[in-house]
Short mmCIF file of C-alpha atoms in Angstrom, two decimals:
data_model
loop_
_atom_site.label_atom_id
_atom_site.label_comp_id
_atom_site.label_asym_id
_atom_site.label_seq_id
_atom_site.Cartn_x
_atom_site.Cartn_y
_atom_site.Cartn_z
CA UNK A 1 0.00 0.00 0.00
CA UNK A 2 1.16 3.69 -1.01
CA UNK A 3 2.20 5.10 1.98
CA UNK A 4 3.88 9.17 2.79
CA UNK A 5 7.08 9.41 3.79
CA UNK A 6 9.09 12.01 6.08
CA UNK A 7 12.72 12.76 6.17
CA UNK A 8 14.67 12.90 8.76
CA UNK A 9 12.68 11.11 11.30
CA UNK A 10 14.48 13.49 13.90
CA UNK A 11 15.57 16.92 13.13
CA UNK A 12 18.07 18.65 15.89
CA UNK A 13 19.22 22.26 15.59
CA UNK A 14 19.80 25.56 17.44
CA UNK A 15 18.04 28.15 18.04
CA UNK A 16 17.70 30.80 15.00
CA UNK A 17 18.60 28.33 12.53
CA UNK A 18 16.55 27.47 9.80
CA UNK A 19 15.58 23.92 9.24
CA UNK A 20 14.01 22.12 6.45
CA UNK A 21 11.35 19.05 6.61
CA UNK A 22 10.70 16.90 3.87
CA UNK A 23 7.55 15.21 2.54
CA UNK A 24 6.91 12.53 -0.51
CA UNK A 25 2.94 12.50 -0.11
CA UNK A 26 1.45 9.48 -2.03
CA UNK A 27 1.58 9.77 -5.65
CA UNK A 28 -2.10 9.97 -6.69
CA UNK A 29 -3.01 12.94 -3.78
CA UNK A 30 -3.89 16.13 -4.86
CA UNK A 31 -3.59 17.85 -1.05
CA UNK A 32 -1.54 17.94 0.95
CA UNK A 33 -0.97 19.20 5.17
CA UNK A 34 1.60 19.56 7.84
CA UNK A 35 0.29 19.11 11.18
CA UNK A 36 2.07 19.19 14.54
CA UNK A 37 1.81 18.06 18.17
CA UNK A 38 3.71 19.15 20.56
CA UNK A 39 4.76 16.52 23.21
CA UNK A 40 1.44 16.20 25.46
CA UNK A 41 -0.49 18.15 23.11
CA UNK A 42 -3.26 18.02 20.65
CA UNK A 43 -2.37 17.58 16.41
CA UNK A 44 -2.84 21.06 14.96
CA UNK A 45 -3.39 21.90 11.78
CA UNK A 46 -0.43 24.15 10.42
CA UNK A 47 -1.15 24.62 6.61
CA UNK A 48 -2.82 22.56 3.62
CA UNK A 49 -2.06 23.01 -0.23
CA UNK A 50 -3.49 22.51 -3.26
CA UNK A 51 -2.90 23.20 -6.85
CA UNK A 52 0.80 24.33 -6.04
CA UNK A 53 -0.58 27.33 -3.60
CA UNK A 54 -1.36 27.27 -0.18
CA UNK A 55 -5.46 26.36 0.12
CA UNK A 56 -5.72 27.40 4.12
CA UNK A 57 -3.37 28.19 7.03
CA UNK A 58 -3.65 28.68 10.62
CA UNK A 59 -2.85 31.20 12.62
CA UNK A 60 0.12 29.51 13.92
CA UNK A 61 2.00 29.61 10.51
CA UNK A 62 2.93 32.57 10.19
CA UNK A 63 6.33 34.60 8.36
CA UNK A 64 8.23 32.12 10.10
CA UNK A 65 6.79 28.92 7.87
CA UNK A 66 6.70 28.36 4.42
CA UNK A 67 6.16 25.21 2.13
CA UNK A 68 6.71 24.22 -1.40
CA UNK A 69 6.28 21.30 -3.88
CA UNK A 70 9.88 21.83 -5.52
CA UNK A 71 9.42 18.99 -8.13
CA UNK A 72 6.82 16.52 -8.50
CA UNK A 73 6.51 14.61 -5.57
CA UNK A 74 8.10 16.30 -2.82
CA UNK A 75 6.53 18.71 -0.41
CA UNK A 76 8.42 20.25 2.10
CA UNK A 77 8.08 22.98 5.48
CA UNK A 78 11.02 25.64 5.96
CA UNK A 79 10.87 26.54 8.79
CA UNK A 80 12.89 30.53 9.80
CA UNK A 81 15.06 31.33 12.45
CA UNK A 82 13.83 28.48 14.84
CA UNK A 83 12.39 29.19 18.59
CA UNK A 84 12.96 26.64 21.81
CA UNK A 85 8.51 26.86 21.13
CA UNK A 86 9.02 25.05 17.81
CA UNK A 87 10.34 21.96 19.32
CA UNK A 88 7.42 19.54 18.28
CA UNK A 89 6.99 16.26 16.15
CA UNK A 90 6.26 17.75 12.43
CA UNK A 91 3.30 15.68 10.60
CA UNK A 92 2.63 15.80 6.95
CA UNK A 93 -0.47 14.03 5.03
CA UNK A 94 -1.85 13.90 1.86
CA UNK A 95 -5.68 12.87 0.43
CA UNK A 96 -6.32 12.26 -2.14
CA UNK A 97 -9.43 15.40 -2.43
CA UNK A 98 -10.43 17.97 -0.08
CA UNK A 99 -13.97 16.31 0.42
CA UNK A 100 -15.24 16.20 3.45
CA UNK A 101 -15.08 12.67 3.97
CA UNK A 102 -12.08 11.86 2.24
CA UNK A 103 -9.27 10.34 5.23
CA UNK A 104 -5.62 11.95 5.48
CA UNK A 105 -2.60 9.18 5.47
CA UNK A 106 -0.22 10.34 7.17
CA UNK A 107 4.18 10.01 7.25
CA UNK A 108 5.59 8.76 10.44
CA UNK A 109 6.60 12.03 11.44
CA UNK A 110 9.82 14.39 11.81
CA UNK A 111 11.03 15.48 15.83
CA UNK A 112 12.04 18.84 15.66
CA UNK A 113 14.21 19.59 19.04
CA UNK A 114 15.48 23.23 18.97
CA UNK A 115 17.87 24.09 21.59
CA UNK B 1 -15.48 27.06 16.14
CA UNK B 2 -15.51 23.47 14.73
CA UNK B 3 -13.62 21.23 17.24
CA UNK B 4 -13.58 17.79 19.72
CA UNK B 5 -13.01 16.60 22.81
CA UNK B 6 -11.58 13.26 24.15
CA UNK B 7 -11.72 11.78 27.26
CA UNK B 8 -8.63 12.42 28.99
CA UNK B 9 -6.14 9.36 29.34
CA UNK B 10 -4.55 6.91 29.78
CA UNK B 11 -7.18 4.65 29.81
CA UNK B 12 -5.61 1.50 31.56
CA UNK B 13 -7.11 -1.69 30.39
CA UNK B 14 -6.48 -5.83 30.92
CA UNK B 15 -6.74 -7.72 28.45
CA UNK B 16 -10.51 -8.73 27.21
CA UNK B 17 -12.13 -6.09 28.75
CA UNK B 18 -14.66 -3.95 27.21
CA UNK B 19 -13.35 0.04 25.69
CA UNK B 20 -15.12 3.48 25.37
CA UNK B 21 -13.63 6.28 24.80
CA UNK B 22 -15.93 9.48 24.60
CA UNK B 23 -15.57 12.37 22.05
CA UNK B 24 -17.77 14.83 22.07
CA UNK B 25 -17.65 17.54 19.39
CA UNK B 26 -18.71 20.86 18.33
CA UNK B 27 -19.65 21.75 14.78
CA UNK B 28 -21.48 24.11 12.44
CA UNK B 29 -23.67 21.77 9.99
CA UNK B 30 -22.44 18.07 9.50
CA UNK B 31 -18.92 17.46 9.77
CA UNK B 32 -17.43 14.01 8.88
CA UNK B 33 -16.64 12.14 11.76
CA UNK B 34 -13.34 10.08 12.61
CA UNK B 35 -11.15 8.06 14.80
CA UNK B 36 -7.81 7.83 13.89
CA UNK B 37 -5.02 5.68 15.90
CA UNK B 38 -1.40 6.11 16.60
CA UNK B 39 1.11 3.38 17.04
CA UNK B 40 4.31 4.09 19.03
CA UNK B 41 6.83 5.66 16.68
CA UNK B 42 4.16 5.94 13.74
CA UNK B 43 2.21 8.88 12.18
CA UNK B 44 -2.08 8.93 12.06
CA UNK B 45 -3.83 5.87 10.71
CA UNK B 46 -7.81 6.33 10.17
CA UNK B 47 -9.26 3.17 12.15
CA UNK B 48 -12.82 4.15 11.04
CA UNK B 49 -15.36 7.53 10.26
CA UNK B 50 -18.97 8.27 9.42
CA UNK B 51 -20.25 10.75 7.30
CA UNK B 52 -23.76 11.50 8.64
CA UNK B 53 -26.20 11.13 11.08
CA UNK B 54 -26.50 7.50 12.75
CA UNK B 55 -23.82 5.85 10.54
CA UNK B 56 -21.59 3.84 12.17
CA UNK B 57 -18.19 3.24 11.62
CA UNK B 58 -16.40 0.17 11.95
CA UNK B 59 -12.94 -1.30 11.39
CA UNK B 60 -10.88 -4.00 13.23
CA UNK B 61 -13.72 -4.72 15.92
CA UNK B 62 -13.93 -1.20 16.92
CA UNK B 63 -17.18 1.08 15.97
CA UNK B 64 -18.26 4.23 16.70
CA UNK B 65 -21.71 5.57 16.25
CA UNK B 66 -22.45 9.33 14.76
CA UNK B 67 -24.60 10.88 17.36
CA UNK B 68 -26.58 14.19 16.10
CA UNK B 69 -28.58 14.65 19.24
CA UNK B 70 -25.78 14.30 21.57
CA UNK B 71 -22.96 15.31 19.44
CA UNK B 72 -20.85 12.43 20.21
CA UNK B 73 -18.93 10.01 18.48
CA UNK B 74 -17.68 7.25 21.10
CA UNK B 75 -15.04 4.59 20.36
CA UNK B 76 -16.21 1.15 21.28
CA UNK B 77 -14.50 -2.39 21.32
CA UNK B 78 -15.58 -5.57 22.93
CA UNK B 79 -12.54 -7.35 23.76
CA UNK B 80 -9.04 -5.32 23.58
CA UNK B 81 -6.06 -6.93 22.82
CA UNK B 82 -2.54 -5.87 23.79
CA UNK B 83 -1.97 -4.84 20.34
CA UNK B 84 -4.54 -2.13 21.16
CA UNK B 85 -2.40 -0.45 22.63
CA UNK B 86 -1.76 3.04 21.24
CA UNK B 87 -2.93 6.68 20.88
CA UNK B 88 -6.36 7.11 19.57
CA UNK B 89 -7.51 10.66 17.85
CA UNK B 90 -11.55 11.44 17.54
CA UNK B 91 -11.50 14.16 14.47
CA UNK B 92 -14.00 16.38 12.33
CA UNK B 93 -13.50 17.72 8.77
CA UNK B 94 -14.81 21.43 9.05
CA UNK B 95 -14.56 23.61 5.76
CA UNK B 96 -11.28 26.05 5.68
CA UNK B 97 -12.01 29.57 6.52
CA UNK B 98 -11.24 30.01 2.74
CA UNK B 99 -13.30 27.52 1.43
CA UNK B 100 -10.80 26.02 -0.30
CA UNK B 101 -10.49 22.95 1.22
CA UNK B 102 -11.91 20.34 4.37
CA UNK B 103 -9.88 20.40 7.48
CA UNK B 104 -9.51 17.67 9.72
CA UNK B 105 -9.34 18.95 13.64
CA UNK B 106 -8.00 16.50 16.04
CA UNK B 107 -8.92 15.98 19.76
CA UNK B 108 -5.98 15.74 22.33
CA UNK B 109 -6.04 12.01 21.71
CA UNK B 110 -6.63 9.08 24.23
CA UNK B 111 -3.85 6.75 25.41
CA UNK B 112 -4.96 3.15 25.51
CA UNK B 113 -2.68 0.68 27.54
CA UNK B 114 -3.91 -3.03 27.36
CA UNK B 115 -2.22 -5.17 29.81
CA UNK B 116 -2.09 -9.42 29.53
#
């Protein structure tokens, strides 16, 4: 079965660097998320794109975030000039349409720990 | 807003023994309704969902029944296993504030321990 795939698994850098997390969402999905959870926390919806443009955001991505489909399968978060506050595990998902009922598979997940 | 809540956790099990876990949620209209579960060191894996009104879901002997008049959407099994043992995730798909796409909002997720 098609599945999503995140790289690294776990992501460690310093505080006010930028870091980078990568996606392949399954080949046959038209949208595609990033979600994180911070440890203890509820999964939050960061940002979902469609059509190579961002479709909705939260409030939470903001200046500091930014994604892009480079090429034709992968999808990837930048995030800016890092805060000790971004330390979470980093979630992306794709579906395969936006309809309501339509599931998200998601990757296994990057751990960002900013220090 | 458009959002759930879970039960808190963990919810600390033996083997055999019968599972709820509540979820309650809040919505304008109809959302879609789901569970999702979470194995250690694994992303989100939909276990089941129901798209309207008294539909129930069901997947791997769990089900969950779509609630209108009390806005709930429970997690039931039977018998747990050990293997049951993970993070579970009630969720609604709520329209972007754009429109340009559905959502999914998670709860806070439920830990599930099953012991032999």
């Amino acid at each position: 079965e098609p599945e999503v795939t995140q790289t690294p698994s776990h992501q460690v850098t310093q505080m006010g660097q930028e870091v980078i997390l990568r996606c392949v969402p399954i080949s046959n999905h038209l949208y595609f998320y990033w979600y994180r959870q911070i440890l203890g926390q509820k999964v939050e919806f960061l940002v979902s794109f469609y059509n190579n443009e961002i479709s909705e955001k939260s409030e939470i991505f903001d200046d500091q975030f930014s994604v892009e489909r480079p090429d034709g399968s992968n999808f990837t978060l930048k995030i800016r000039s890092t805060k000790l506050e971004d330390s979470a595990m980093y979630f992306c998902a794709s579906s395969r349409d936006g309809i309501p009922n339509s599931p998200l598979h998601f990757g296994n997940g990057t751990r960002l720990t900013v220090t | 807003g458009n959002s759930v809540t879970q039960m808190e956790g963990p919810v600390t099990l033996s083997e055999e023994a019968f599972l709820t876990i509540n979820c309650t949620y809040t919505a304008t209209g109809y959302p879609s309704l789901f569970w999702y579960v979470q194995y250690p060191g694994e992303g989100l894996q939909l276990l089941l969902k129901a798209t309207k009104a008294d539909d129930k879901g069901s997947n791997k002997g769990f089900e969950a029944t779509y609630r209108k008049e009390t806005t709930s959407f429970h997690l039931e099994k039977g018998s747990v296993q050990v293997s049951d043992s993970a993070v579970y995730f009630c969720a609604l798909s709520r329209l972007g504030e754009t429109g340009g796409s559905y959502i999914p909002t998670f709860g806070r997720g439920t830990s599930l321990i099953v012991h032999p």
